[in-house]
Amino acid sequence: MKIFAHRGVSGHFPENTLPAFAAALQTGSHGIELDLFLHDGELVVIHDRQVDRTTNGHGLLEDFTPAALFALDAGNGQPIPTLWQVLQLCANRLEINIELKGQDTAPALVALLHRAQKELALRLDSVLVSSFHHPLLQRLKTLLPEIRIGVLIAHYPLDGVQLAVQLNAVSLHCDRGFVDRALVNLAHQAGIELYVYTVNQQRELLALRDIGVDGVFCNFPAEALQWLRTATA
Ligand code: G3P
Ligand code: MG
């Protein structure tokens, strides 16, 4: 089962900061997950459009100048990182799941990934782009057909797996409250991997593994890996 460090090792470090991603490299996580907005031409890694929950600032991203945004404290004195900084740290070291939050992120992401391929030798097959905004994923796929995408859903639609197939996605990312063996089987029959967010409890993790879930997003990846090892020992 693939363990993605959700917003980095966000259970122990401030979410979506470089130390949280560096910690994921140490744990042996399969991958990291991060959230992406475009701010004044720069791709920035933060979960909310409103900065209040995760920083010492107040207001919307677009209310800040770049200098003021990067001066914010995102926890333990860490600034909000750019996607480029995360790629510099993590490229080719684990799978990087980039979740598009901002509606305008696709063209800038394509440009940055091309730059990373040139300057960091980034392998595109180590990147997985996901979003709840499915037309945005479709747009991205048009701009960069070889990019791997994952379809995020927060509900249990009649055609969840078909959504992923239609978009030529490799994975379907589901809320932990809405997953069952039937959905996993449908996904697998269609050649789609099924990932679940956000799984932080041992019993839940093992139950999902037992119904065939391929991966989970977890705030405590070291603990999750230990639970898996203990259960199989
Ligand atoms: O990508 C999985 C998960 O992060 C989606 O929800 O709100 O944590 O970004 P959220
Ligand atoms: Mg996310």
JSON list of C-alpha atoms and ligand atoms in Angstrom, two decimals:
[
{"chain": "A", "resi": 1, "resn": "MET", "atom": "CA", "xyz": [0.00, 0.00, 0.00]},
{"chain": "A", "resi": 2, "resn": "LYS", "atom": "CA", "xyz": [1.35, 3.41, -1.01]},
{"chain": "A", "resi": 3, "resn": "ILE", "atom": "CA", "xyz": [1.67, 5.94, 1.80]},
{"chain": "A", "resi": 4, "resn": "PHE", "atom": "CA", "xyz": [1.56, 9.59, 0.73]},
{"chain": "A", "resi": 5, "resn": "ALA", "atom": "CA", "xyz": [2.65, 12.13, 3.34]},
{"chain": "A", "resi": 6, "resn": "HIS", "atom": "CA", "xyz": [-0.39, 14.39, 3.31]},
{"chain": "A", "resi": 7, "resn": "ARG", "atom": "CA", "xyz": [0.70, 18.05, 3.10]},
{"chain": "A", "resi": 8, "resn": "GLY", "atom": "CA", "xyz": [4.08, 16.55, 4.04]},
{"chain": "A", "resi": 9, "resn": "VAL", "atom": "CA", "xyz": [4.43, 14.95, 7.45]},
{"chain": "A", "resi": 10, "resn": "SER", "atom": "CA", "xyz": [1.78, 17.37, 8.65]},
{"chain": "A", "resi": 11, "resn": "GLY", "atom": "CA", "xyz": [1.08, 15.44, 11.84]},
{"chain": "A", "resi": 12, "resn": "HIS", "atom": "CA", "xyz": [4.48, 16.46, 13.20]},
{"chain": "A", "resi": 13, "resn": "PHE", "atom": "CA", "xyz": [5.49, 19.53, 11.16]},
{"chain": "A", "resi": 14, "resn": "PRO", "atom": "CA", "xyz": [3.63, 22.59, 9.93]},
{"chain": "A", "resi": 15, "resn": "GLU", "atom": "CA", "xyz": [1.64, 21.46, 6.88]},
{"chain": "A", "resi": 16, "resn": "ASN", "atom": "CA", "xyz": [2.91, 22.23, 3.38]},
{"chain": "A", "resi": 17, "resn": "THR", "atom": "CA", "xyz": [6.30, 23.50, 4.57]},
{"chain": "A", "resi": 18, "resn": "LEU", "atom": "CA", "xyz": [9.74, 22.35, 3.46]},
{"chain": "A", "resi": 19, "resn": "PRO", "atom": "CA", "xyz": [10.52, 20.60, 6.80]},
{"chain": "A", "resi": 20, "resn": "ALA", "atom": "CA", "xyz": [7.27, 18.63, 6.44]},
{"chain": "A", "resi": 21, "resn": "PHE", "atom": "CA", "xyz": [8.37, 17.45, 2.99]},
{"chain": "A", "resi": 22, "resn": "ALA", "atom": "CA", "xyz": [11.96, 16.80, 4.11]},
{"chain": "A", "resi": 23, "resn": "ALA", "atom": "CA", "xyz": [10.56, 14.60, 6.89]},
{"chain": "A", "resi": 24, "resn": "ALA", "atom": "CA", "xyz": [8.62, 12.58, 4.31]},
{"chain": "A", "resi": 25, "resn": "LEU", "atom": "CA", "xyz": [11.89, 11.80, 2.55]},
{"chain": "A", "resi": 26, "resn": "GLN", "atom": "CA", "xyz": [13.25, 10.45, 5.86]},
{"chain": "A", "resi": 27, "resn": "THR", "atom": "CA", "xyz": [10.23, 8.22, 6.60]},
{"chain": "A", "resi": 28, "resn": "GLY", "atom": "CA", "xyz": [10.40, 6.22, 3.41]},
{"chain": "A", "resi": 29, "resn": "SER", "atom": "CA", "xyz": [6.98, 7.44, 2.32]},
{"chain": "A", "resi": 30, "resn": "HIS", "atom": "CA", "xyz": [5.96, 6.42, -1.16]},
{"chain": "A", "resi": 31, "resn": "GLY", "atom": "CA", "xyz": [5.10, 10.02, -1.92]},
{"chain": "A", "resi": 32, "resn": "ILE", "atom": "CA", "xyz": [4.08, 13.45, -0.78]},
{"chain": "A", "resi": 33, "resn": "GLU", "atom": "CA", "xyz": [0.90, 15.36, -1.37]},
{"chain": "A", "resi": 34, "resn": "LEU", "atom": "CA", "xyz": [0.80, 19.16, -1.54]},
{"chain": "A", "resi": 35, "resn": "ASP", "atom": "CA", "xyz": [-1.75, 21.85, -2.39]},
{"chain": "A", "resi": 36, "resn": "LEU", "atom": "CA", "xyz": [-1.16, 24.47, -5.04]},
{"chain": "A", "resi": 37, "resn": "PHE", "atom": "CA", "xyz": [-2.25, 28.03, -5.81]},
{"chain": "A", "resi": 38, "resn": "LEU", "atom": "CA", "xyz": [-0.96, 30.56, -8.32]},
{"chain": "A", "resi": 39, "resn": "HIS", "atom": "CA", "xyz": [0.01, 33.88, -6.76]},
{"chain": "A", "resi": 40, "resn": "ASP", "atom": "CA", "xyz": [1.27, 36.75, -8.91]},
{"chain": "A", "resi": 41, "resn": "GLY", "atom": "CA", "xyz": [2.82, 34.33, -11.42]},
{"chain": "A", "resi": 42, "resn": "GLU", "atom": "CA", "xyz": [4.39, 32.09, -8.77]},
{"chain": "A", "resi": 43, "resn": "LEU", "atom": "CA", "xyz": [3.10, 28.62, -7.85]},
{"chain": "A", "resi": 44, "resn": "VAL", "atom": "CA", "xyz": [2.82, 28.52, -4.07]},
{"chain": "A", "resi": 45, "resn": "VAL", "atom": "CA", "xyz": [2.21, 25.57, -1.77]},
{"chain": "A", "resi": 46, "resn": "ILE", "atom": "CA", "xyz": [-0.63, 26.26, 0.64]},
{"chain": "A", "resi": 47, "resn": "HIS", "atom": "CA", "xyz": [-3.96, 24.58, 1.28]},
{"chain": "A", "resi": 48, "resn": "ASP", "atom": "CA", "xyz": [-6.35, 27.49, 1.82]},
{"chain": "A", "resi": 49, "resn": "ARG", "atom": "CA", "xyz": [-7.01, 30.55, -0.29]},
{"chain": "A", "resi": 50, "resn": "GLN", "atom": "CA", "xyz": [-7.34, 32.37, 3.02]},
{"chain": "A", "resi": 51, "resn": "VAL", "atom": "CA", "xyz": [-4.02, 32.37, 4.85]},
{"chain": "A", "resi": 52, "resn": "ASP", "atom": "CA", "xyz": [-5.36, 32.64, 8.42]},
{"chain": "A", "resi": 53, "resn": "ARG", "atom": "CA", "xyz": [-5.48, 28.94, 9.40]},
{"chain": "A", "resi": 54, "resn": "THR", "atom": "CA", "xyz": [-1.91, 28.03, 8.48]},
{"chain": "A", "resi": 55, "resn": "THR", "atom": "CA", "xyz": [0.03, 31.31, 8.85]},
{"chain": "A", "resi": 56, "resn": "ASN", "atom": "CA", "xyz": [0.28, 34.35, 11.11]},
{"chain": "A", "resi": 57, "resn": "GLY", "atom": "CA", "xyz": [-1.36, 36.47, 8.42]},
{"chain": "A", "resi": 58, "resn": "HIS", "atom": "CA", "xyz": [-4.95, 37.48, 7.77]},
{"chain": "A", "resi": 59, "resn": "GLY", "atom": "CA", "xyz": [-6.78, 37.64, 4.49]},
{"chain": "A", "resi": 60, "resn": "LEU", "atom": "CA", "xyz": [-6.84, 36.14, 1.04]},
{"chain": "A", "resi": 61, "resn": "LEU", "atom": "CA", "xyz": [-3.76, 35.17, -0.93]},
{"chain": "A", "resi": 62, "resn": "GLU", "atom": "CA", "xyz": [-4.52, 37.79, -3.55]},
{"chain": "A", "resi": 63, "resn": "ASP", "atom": "CA", "xyz": [-4.52, 40.52, -0.91]},
{"chain": "A", "resi": 64, "resn": "PHE", "atom": "CA", "xyz": [-0.79, 40.04, -0.39]},
{"chain": "A", "resi": 65, "resn": "THR", "atom": "CA", "xyz": [2.16, 41.32, -2.39]},
{"chain": "A", "resi": 66, "resn": "PRO", "atom": "CA", "xyz": [4.70, 38.55, -3.08]},
{"chain": "A", "resi": 67, "resn": "ALA", "atom": "CA", "xyz": [7.08, 40.08, -0.51]},
{"chain": "A", "resi": 68, "resn": "ALA", "atom": "CA", "xyz": [4.35, 40.17, 2.16]},
{"chain": "A", "resi": 69, "resn": "LEU", "atom": "CA", "xyz": [3.19, 36.63, 1.35]},
{"chain": "A", "resi": 70, "resn": "PHE", "atom": "CA", "xyz": [6.65, 35.09, 1.62]},
{"chain": "A", "resi": 71, "resn": "ALA", "atom": "CA", "xyz": [7.27, 37.03, 4.85]},
{"chain": "A", "resi": 72, "resn": "LEU", "atom": "CA", "xyz": [4.42, 35.15, 6.56]},
{"chain": "A", "resi": 73, "resn": "ASP", "atom": "CA", "xyz": [5.18, 32.48, 9.13]},
{"chain": "A", "resi": 74, "resn": "ALA", "atom": "CA", "xyz": [3.63, 29.17, 8.04]},
{"chain": "A", "resi": 75, "resn": "GLY", "atom": "CA", "xyz": [4.72, 27.51, 11.30]},
{"chain": "A", "resi": 76, "resn": "ASN", "atom": "CA", "xyz": [7.99, 27.25, 13.26]},
{"chain": "A", "resi": 77, "resn": "GLY", "atom": "CA", "xyz": [9.25, 30.32, 11.40]},
{"chain": "A", "resi": 78, "resn": "GLN", "atom": "CA", "xyz": [8.96, 28.60, 8.03]},
{"chain": "A", "resi": 79, "resn": "PRO", "atom": "CA", "xyz": [7.76, 30.56, 5.00]},
{"chain": "A", "resi": 80, "resn": "ILE", "atom": "CA", "xyz": [5.14, 29.36, 2.54]},
{"chain": "A", "resi": 81, "resn": "PRO", "atom": "CA", "xyz": [7.23, 27.41, 0.00]},
{"chain": "A", "resi": 82, "resn": "THR", "atom": "CA", "xyz": [7.09, 27.71, -3.76]},
{"chain": "A", "resi": 83, "resn": "LEU", "atom": "CA", "xyz": [6.49, 24.59, -5.81]},
{"chain": "A", "resi": 84, "resn": "TRP", "atom": "CA", "xyz": [9.94, 25.09, -7.30]},
{"chain": "A", "resi": 85, "resn": "GLN", "atom": "CA", "xyz": [11.51, 24.82, -3.83]},
{"chain": "A", "resi": 86, "resn": "VAL", "atom": "CA", "xyz": [9.63, 21.58, -3.17]},
{"chain": "A", "resi": 87, "resn": "LEU", "atom": "CA", "xyz": [10.72, 20.18, -6.52]},
{"chain": "A", "resi": 88, "resn": "GLN", "atom": "CA", "xyz": [14.32, 21.13, -5.78]},
{"chain": "A", "resi": 89, "resn": "LEU", "atom": "CA", "xyz": [14.07, 19.18, -2.52]},
{"chain": "A", "resi": 90, "resn": "CYS", "atom": "CA", "xyz": [12.07, 16.17, -3.68]},
{"chain": "A", "resi": 91, "resn": "ALA", "atom": "CA", "xyz": [12.43, 15.67, -7.44]},
{"chain": "A", "resi": 92, "resn": "ASN", "atom": "CA", "xyz": [12.85, 12.00, -8.34]},
{"chain": "A", "resi": 93, "resn": "ARG", "atom": "CA", "xyz": [13.14, 11.02, -4.66]},
{"chain": "A", "resi": 94, "resn": "LEU", "atom": "CA", "xyz": [9.50, 10.03, -4.22]},
{"chain": "A", "resi": 95, "resn": "GLU", "atom": "CA", "xyz": [6.17, 10.47, -5.99]},
{"chain": "A", "resi": 96, "resn": "ILE", "atom": "CA", "xyz": [4.95, 14.06, -5.91]},
{"chain": "A", "resi": 97, "resn": "ASN", "atom": "CA", "xyz": [1.18, 14.47, -5.86]},
{"chain": "A", "resi": 98, "resn": "ILE", "atom": "CA", "xyz": [0.34, 18.06, -6.72]},
{"chain": "A", "resi": 99, "resn": "GLU", "atom": "CA", "xyz": [-3.23, 18.95, -5.88]},
{"chain": "A", "resi": 100, "resn": "LEU", "atom": "CA", "xyz": [-4.47, 21.92, -7.88]},
{"chain": "A", "resi": 101, "resn": "LYS", "atom": "CA", "xyz": [-6.52, 24.24, -5.68]},
{"chain": "A", "resi": 102, "resn": "GLY", "atom": "CA", "xyz": [-6.23, 27.39, -7.76]},
{"chain": "A", "resi": 103, "resn": "GLN", "atom": "CA", "xyz": [-8.33, 27.44, -10.93]},
{"chain": "A", "resi": 104, "resn": "ASP", "atom": "CA", "xyz": [-5.58, 29.18, -12.91]},
{"chain": "A", "resi": 105, "resn": "THR", "atom": "CA", "xyz": [-2.72, 26.82, -12.05]},
{"chain": "A", "resi": 106, "resn": "ALA", "atom": "CA", "xyz": [-2.54, 24.59, -15.15]},
{"chain": "A", "resi": 107, "resn": "PRO", "atom": "CA", "xyz": [-0.47, 26.68, -17.65]},
{"chain": "A", "resi": 108, "resn": "ALA", "atom": "CA", "xyz": [2.00, 27.81, -14.97]},
{"chain": "A", "resi": 109, "resn": "LEU", "atom": "CA", "xyz": [2.38, 24.22, -13.76]},
{"chain": "A", "resi": 110, "resn": "VAL", "atom": "CA", "xyz": [3.14, 22.97, -17.26]},
{"chain": "A", "resi": 111, "resn": "ALA", "atom": "CA", "xyz": [5.83, 25.66, -17.65]},
{"chain": "A", "resi": 112, "resn": "LEU", "atom": "CA", "xyz": [7.36, 24.82, -14.27]},
{"chain": "A", "resi": 113, "resn": "LEU", "atom": "CA", "xyz": [7.38, 21.08, -14.95]},
{"chain": "A", "resi": 114, "resn": "HIS", "atom": "CA", "xyz": [9.16, 21.68, -18.27]},
{"chain": "A", "resi": 115, "resn": "ARG", "atom": "CA", "xyz": [11.73, 23.79, -16.43]},
{"chain": "A", "resi": 116, "resn": "ALA", "atom": "CA", "xyz": [12.13, 21.04, -13.81]},
{"chain": "A", "resi": 117, "resn": "GLN", "atom": "CA", "xyz": [12.63, 18.42, -16.51]},
{"chain": "A", "resi": 118, "resn": "LYS", "atom": "CA", "xyz": [15.47, 20.53, -17.92]},
{"chain": "A", "resi": 119, "resn": "GLU", "atom": "CA", "xyz": [17.08, 21.84, -14.75]},
{"chain": "A", "resi": 120, "resn": "LEU", "atom": "CA", "xyz": [16.36, 19.09, -12.20]},
{"chain": "A", "resi": 121, "resn": "ALA", "atom": "CA", "xyz": [16.08, 16.13, -14.58]},
{"chain": "A", "resi": 122, "resn": "LEU", "atom": "CA", "xyz": [12.61, 15.64, -13.11]},
{"chain": "A", "resi": 123, "resn": "ARG", "atom": "CA", "xyz": [10.96, 12.47, -14.37]},
{"chain": "A", "resi": 124, "resn": "LEU", "atom": "CA", "xyz": [7.41, 13.32, -15.28]},
{"chain": "A", "resi": 125, "resn": "ASP", "atom": "CA", "xyz": [6.25, 9.83, -14.31]},
{"chain": "A", "resi": 126, "resn": "SER", "atom": "CA", "xyz": [7.12, 10.66, -10.68]},
{"chain": "A", "resi": 127, "resn": "VAL", "atom": "CA", "xyz": [4.49, 13.42, -10.68]},
{"chain": "A", "resi": 128, "resn": "LEU", "atom": "CA", "xyz": [0.77, 12.91, -10.18]},
{"chain": "A", "resi": 129, "resn": "VAL", "atom": "CA", "xyz": [-1.55, 15.90, -10.50]},
{"chain": "A", "resi": 130, "resn": "SER", "atom": "CA", "xyz": [-4.96, 15.78, -8.85]},
{"chain": "A", "resi": 131, "resn": "SER", "atom": "CA", "xyz": [-7.86, 18.13, -8.32]},
{"chain": "A", "resi": 132, "resn": "PHE", "atom": "CA", "xyz": [-11.48, 18.32, -7.32]},
{"chain": "A", "resi": 133, "resn": "HIS", "atom": "CA", "xyz": [-11.80, 20.60, -10.37]},
{"chain": "A", "resi": 134, "resn": "HIS", "atom": "CA", "xyz": [-12.15, 18.07, -13.16]},
{"chain": "A", "resi": 135, "resn": "PRO", "atom": "CA", "xyz": [-12.31, 20.49, -16.12]},
{"chain": "A", "resi": 136, "resn": "LEU", "atom": "CA", "xyz": [-9.01, 21.86, -14.84]},
{"chain": "A", "resi": 137, "resn": "LEU", "atom": "CA", "xyz": [-7.50, 18.37, -14.99]},
{"chain": "A", "resi": 138, "resn": "GLN", "atom": "CA", "xyz": [-8.85, 18.02, -18.51]},
{"chain": "A", "resi": 139, "resn": "ARG", "atom": "CA", "xyz": [-7.24, 21.34, -19.47]},
{"chain": "A", "resi": 140, "resn": "LEU", "atom": "CA", "xyz": [-3.94, 20.24, -17.97]},
{"chain": "A", "resi": 141, "resn": "LYS", "atom": "CA", "xyz": [-4.06, 16.95, -19.88]},
{"chain": "A", "resi": 142, "resn": "THR", "atom": "CA", "xyz": [-4.62, 18.89, -23.11]},
{"chain": "A", "resi": 143, "resn": "LEU", "atom": "CA", "xyz": [-1.59, 21.09, -22.38]},
{"chain": "A", "resi": 144, "resn": "LEU", "atom": "CA", "xyz": [0.60, 18.18, -21.28]},
{"chain": "A", "resi": 145, "resn": "PRO", "atom": "CA", "xyz": [-0.82, 14.84, -22.46]},
{"chain": "A", "resi": 146, "resn": "GLU", "atom": "CA", "xyz": [1.87, 12.73, -20.79]},
{"chain": "A", "resi": 147, "resn": "ILE", "atom": "CA", "xyz": [1.14, 14.07, -17.29]},
{"chain": "A", "resi": 148, "resn": "ARG", "atom": "CA", "xyz": [-0.41, 11.50, -14.94]},
{"chain": "A", "resi": 149, "resn": "ILE", "atom": "CA", "xyz": [-3.58, 12.70, -13.28]},
{"chain": "A", "resi": 150, "resn": "GLY", "atom": "CA", "xyz": [-5.72, 11.56, -10.37]},
{"chain": "A", "resi": 151, "resn": "VAL", "atom": "CA", "xyz": [-9.39, 12.46, -9.99]},
{"chain": "A", "resi": 152, "resn": "LEU", "atom": "CA", "xyz": [-10.39, 13.74, -6.55]},
{"chain": "A", "resi": 153, "resn": "ILE", "atom": "CA", "xyz": [-13.92, 13.24, -5.32]},
{"chain": "A", "resi": 154, "resn": "ALA", "atom": "CA", "xyz": [-15.46, 14.07, -1.95]},
{"chain": "A", "resi": 155, "resn": "HIS", "atom": "CA", "xyz": [-18.68, 12.13, -2.54]},
{"chain": "A", "resi": 156, "resn": "TYR", "atom": "CA", "xyz": [-19.78, 8.77, -3.98]},
{"chain": "A", "resi": 157, "resn": "PRO", "atom": "CA", "xyz": [-21.09, 9.51, -7.48]},
{"chain": "A", "resi": 158, "resn": "LEU", "atom": "CA", "xyz": [-22.85, 6.97, -9.70]},
{"chain": "A", "resi": 159, "resn": "ASP", "atom": "CA", "xyz": [-19.95, 7.14, -12.13]},
{"chain": "A", "resi": 160, "resn": "GLY", "atom": "CA", "xyz": [-16.82, 7.87, -10.07]},
{"chain": "A", "resi": 161, "resn": "VAL", "atom": "CA", "xyz": [-14.67, 5.30, -11.83]},
{"chain": "A", "resi": 162, "resn": "GLN", "atom": "CA", "xyz": [-16.02, 6.37, -15.22]},
{"chain": "A", "resi": 163, "resn": "LEU", "atom": "CA", "xyz": [-15.00, 9.95, -14.41]},
{"chain": "A", "resi": 164, "resn": "ALA", "atom": "CA", "xyz": [-11.43, 8.75, -13.98]},
{"chain": "A", "resi": 165, "resn": "VAL", "atom": "CA", "xyz": [-11.57, 6.64, -17.16]},
{"chain": "A", "resi": 166, "resn": "GLN", "atom": "CA", "xyz": [-13.01, 9.53, -19.20]},
{"chain": "A", "resi": 167, "resn": "LEU", "atom": "CA", "xyz": [-10.23, 11.83, -18.07]},
{"chain": "A", "resi": 168, "resn": "ASN", "atom": "CA", "xyz": [-7.58, 9.20, -18.81]},
{"chain": "A", "resi": 169, "resn": "ALA", "atom": "CA", "xyz": [-6.54, 9.33, -15.15]},
{"chain": "A", "resi": 170, "resn": "VAL", "atom": "CA", "xyz": [-4.41, 6.73, -13.41]},
{"chain": "A", "resi": 171, "resn": "SER", "atom": "CA", "xyz": [-6.12, 7.03, -10.04]},
{"chain": "A", "resi": 172, "resn": "LEU", "atom": "CA", "xyz": [-9.30, 7.99, -8.21]},
{"chain": "A", "resi": 173, "resn": "HIS", "atom": "CA", "xyz": [-8.83, 9.76, -4.86]},
{"chain": "A", "resi": 174, "resn": "CYS", "atom": "CA", "xyz": [-11.76, 9.31, -2.49]},
{"chain": "A", "resi": 175, "resn": "ASP", "atom": "CA", "xyz": [-12.83, 10.54, 0.92]},
{"chain": "A", "resi": 176, "resn": "ARG", "atom": "CA", "xyz": [-12.38, 7.86, 3.59]},
{"chain": "A", "resi": 177, "resn": "GLY", "atom": "CA", "xyz": [-16.06, 8.01, 4.48]},
{"chain": "A", "resi": 178, "resn": "PHE", "atom": "CA", "xyz": [-17.12, 6.92, 1.00]},
{"chain": "A", "resi": 179, "resn": "VAL", "atom": "CA", "xyz": [-15.07, 3.89, 0.06]},
{"chain": "A", "resi": 180, "resn": "ASP", "atom": "CA", "xyz": [-16.03, 0.25, -0.07]},
{"chain": "A", "resi": 181, "resn": "ARG", "atom": "CA", "xyz": [-14.87, -2.96, -1.66]},
{"chain": "A", "resi": 182, "resn": "ALA", "atom": "CA", "xyz": [-17.28, -2.57, -4.59]},
{"chain": "A", "resi": 183, "resn": "LEU", "atom": "CA", "xyz": [-15.74, 0.76, -5.54]},
{"chain": "A", "resi": 184, "resn": "VAL", "atom": "CA", "xyz": [-12.23, -0.63, -5.24]},
{"chain": "A", "resi": 185, "resn": "ASN", "atom": "CA", "xyz": [-13.16, -3.57, -7.46]},
{"chain": "A", "resi": 186, "resn": "LEU", "atom": "CA", "xyz": [-14.78, -1.33, -10.07]},
{"chain": "A", "resi": 187, "resn": "ALA", "atom": "CA", "xyz": [-11.68, 0.87, -10.14]},
{"chain": "A", "resi": 188, "resn": "HIS", "atom": "CA", "xyz": [-9.36, -2.10, -10.52]},
{"chain": "A", "resi": 189, "resn": "GLN", "atom": "CA", "xyz": [-11.47, -3.60, -13.30]},
{"chain": "A", "resi": 190, "resn": "ALA", "atom": "CA", "xyz": [-11.03, -0.31, -15.15]},
{"chain": "A", "resi": 191, "resn": "GLY", "atom": "CA", "xyz": [-7.26, -0.22, -14.51]},
{"chain": "A", "resi": 192, "resn": "ILE", "atom": "CA", "xyz": [-7.57, 2.68, -12.07]},
{"chain": "A", "resi": 193, "resn": "GLU", "atom": "CA", "xyz": [-5.80, 2.78, -8.69]},
{"chain": "A", "resi": 194, "resn": "LEU", "atom": "CA", "xyz": [-7.86, 3.82, -5.71]},
{"chain": "A", "resi": 195, "resn": "TYR", "atom": "CA", "xyz": [-6.39, 6.18, -3.09]},
{"chain": "A", "resi": 196, "resn": "VAL", "atom": "CA", "xyz": [-8.09, 7.41, 0.09]},
{"chain": "A", "resi": 197, "resn": "TYR", "atom": "CA", "xyz": [-7.72, 10.62, 2.12]},
{"chain": "A", "resi": 198, "resn": "THR", "atom": "CA", "xyz": [-7.11, 11.33, 4.96]},
{"chain": "A", "resi": 199, "resn": "VAL", "atom": "CA", "xyz": [-6.31, 8.18, 6.92]},
{"chain": "A", "resi": 200, "resn": "ASN", "atom": "CA", "xyz": [-4.65, 8.63, 10.32]},
{"chain": "A", "resi": 201, "resn": "GLN", "atom": "CA", "xyz": [-5.99, 5.69, 12.32]},
{"chain": "A", "resi": 202, "resn": "GLN", "atom": "CA", "xyz": [-4.39, 2.25, 12.41]},
{"chain": "A", "resi": 203, "resn": "ARG", "atom": "CA", "xyz": [-7.64, 0.28, 12.29]},
{"chain": "A", "resi": 204, "resn": "GLU", "atom": "CA", "xyz": [-8.93, 2.30, 9.37]},
{"chain": "A", "resi": 205, "resn": "LEU", "atom": "CA", "xyz": [-5.68, 1.98, 7.45]},
{"chain": "A", "resi": 206, "resn": "LEU", "atom": "CA", "xyz": [-5.63, -1.80, 7.82]},
{"chain": "A", "resi": 207, "resn": "ALA", "atom": "CA", "xyz": [-9.32, -2.11, 6.91]},
{"chain": "A", "resi": 208, "resn": "LEU", "atom": "CA", "xyz": [-8.71, -0.12, 3.72]},
{"chain": "A", "resi": 209, "resn": "ARG", "atom": "CA", "xyz": [-5.72, -2.25, 2.89]},
{"chain": "A", "resi": 210, "resn": "ASP", "atom": "CA", "xyz": [-7.86, -5.36, 3.39]},
{"chain": "A", "resi": 211, "resn": "ILE", "atom": "CA", "xyz": [-10.43, -4.22, 0.83]},
{"chain": "A", "resi": 212, "resn": "GLY", "atom": "CA", "xyz": [-7.67, -3.60, -1.72]},
{"chain": "A", "resi": 213, "resn": "VAL", "atom": "CA", "xyz": [-7.14, 0.19, -1.52]},
{"chain": "A", "resi": 214, "resn": "ASP", "atom": "CA", "xyz": [-3.90, 1.02, -3.31]},
{"chain": "A", "resi": 215, "resn": "GLY", "atom": "CA", "xyz": [-2.79, 4.05, -1.35]},
{"chain": "A", "resi": 216, "resn": "VAL", "atom": "CA", "xyz": [-3.65, 6.50, 1.39]},
{"chain": "A", "resi": 217, "resn": "PHE", "atom": "CA", "xyz": [-2.90, 10.11, 2.24]},
{"chain": "A", "resi": 218, "resn": "CYS", "atom": "CA", "xyz": [-1.73, 10.22, 5.83]},
{"chain": "A", "resi": 219, "resn": "ASN", "atom": "CA", "xyz": [-0.48, 12.94, 8.19]},
{"chain": "A", "resi": 220, "resn": "PHE", "atom": "CA", "xyz": [1.64, 10.37, 10.06]},
{"chain": "A", "resi": 221, "resn": "PRO", "atom": "CA", "xyz": [3.41, 8.33, 7.37]},
{"chain": "A", "resi": 222, "resn": "ALA", "atom": "CA", "xyz": [6.11, 6.85, 9.64]},
{"chain": "A", "resi": 223, "resn": "GLU", "atom": "CA", "xyz": [3.44, 5.51, 11.97]},
{"chain": "A", "resi": 224, "resn": "ALA", "atom": "CA", "xyz": [1.38, 4.23, 9.02]},
{"chain": "A", "resi": 225, "resn": "LEU", "atom": "CA", "xyz": [4.35, 2.32, 7.65]},
{"chain": "A", "resi": 226, "resn": "GLN", "atom": "CA", "xyz": [4.94, 0.84, 11.08]},
{"chain": "A", "resi": 227, "resn": "TRP", "atom": "CA", "xyz": [1.28, -0.26, 11.34]},
{"chain": "A", "resi": 228, "resn": "LEU", "atom": "CA", "xyz": [1.57, -1.98, 7.97]},
{"chain": "A", "resi": 229, "resn": "ARG", "atom": "CA", "xyz": [4.79, -3.74, 8.97]},
{"chain": "A", "resi": 230, "resn": "THR", "atom": "CA", "xyz": [3.34, -4.87, 12.30]},
{"chain": "A", "resi": 231, "resn": "ALA", "atom": "CA", "xyz": [0.18, -6.18, 10.67]},
{"chain": "A", "resi": 232, "resn": "THR", "atom": "CA", "xyz": [2.06, -8.23, 8.09]},
{"chain": "A", "resi": 233, "resn": "ALA", "atom": "CA", "xyz": [4.70, -9.52, 10.54]},
{"chain": "B", "resi": 1, "resn": "G3P", "atom": "O1", "xyz": [-5.42, 15.14, -2.06]},
{"chain": "B", "resi": 1, "resn": "G3P", "atom": "C1", "xyz": [-6.04, 14.53, -0.98]},
{"chain": "B", "resi": 1, "resn": "G3P", "atom": "C2", "xyz": [-6.60, 15.54, -0.03]},
{"chain": "B", "resi": 1, "resn": "G3P", "atom": "O2", "xyz": [-5.57, 16.44, 0.31]},
{"chain": "B", "resi": 1, "resn": "G3P", "atom": "C3", "xyz": [-7.76, 16.30, -0.57]},
{"chain": "B", "resi": 1, "resn": "G3P", "atom": "O3", "xyz": [-8.36, 17.15, 0.34]},
{"chain": "B", "resi": 1, "resn": "G3P", "atom": "O4", "xyz": [-8.70, 19.28, 1.51]},
{"chain": "B", "resi": 1, "resn": "G3P", "atom": "O5", "xyz": [-6.84, 17.80, 2.23]},
{"chain": "B", "resi": 1, "resn": "G3P", "atom": "O6", "xyz": [-6.69, 19.04, 0.08]},
{"chain": "B", "resi": 1, "resn": "G3P", "atom": "P1", "xyz": [-7.62, 18.37, 1.07]},
{"chain": "B", "resi": 2, "resn": "MG", "atom": "MG", "xyz": [-4.78, 18.28, -0.60]}
]
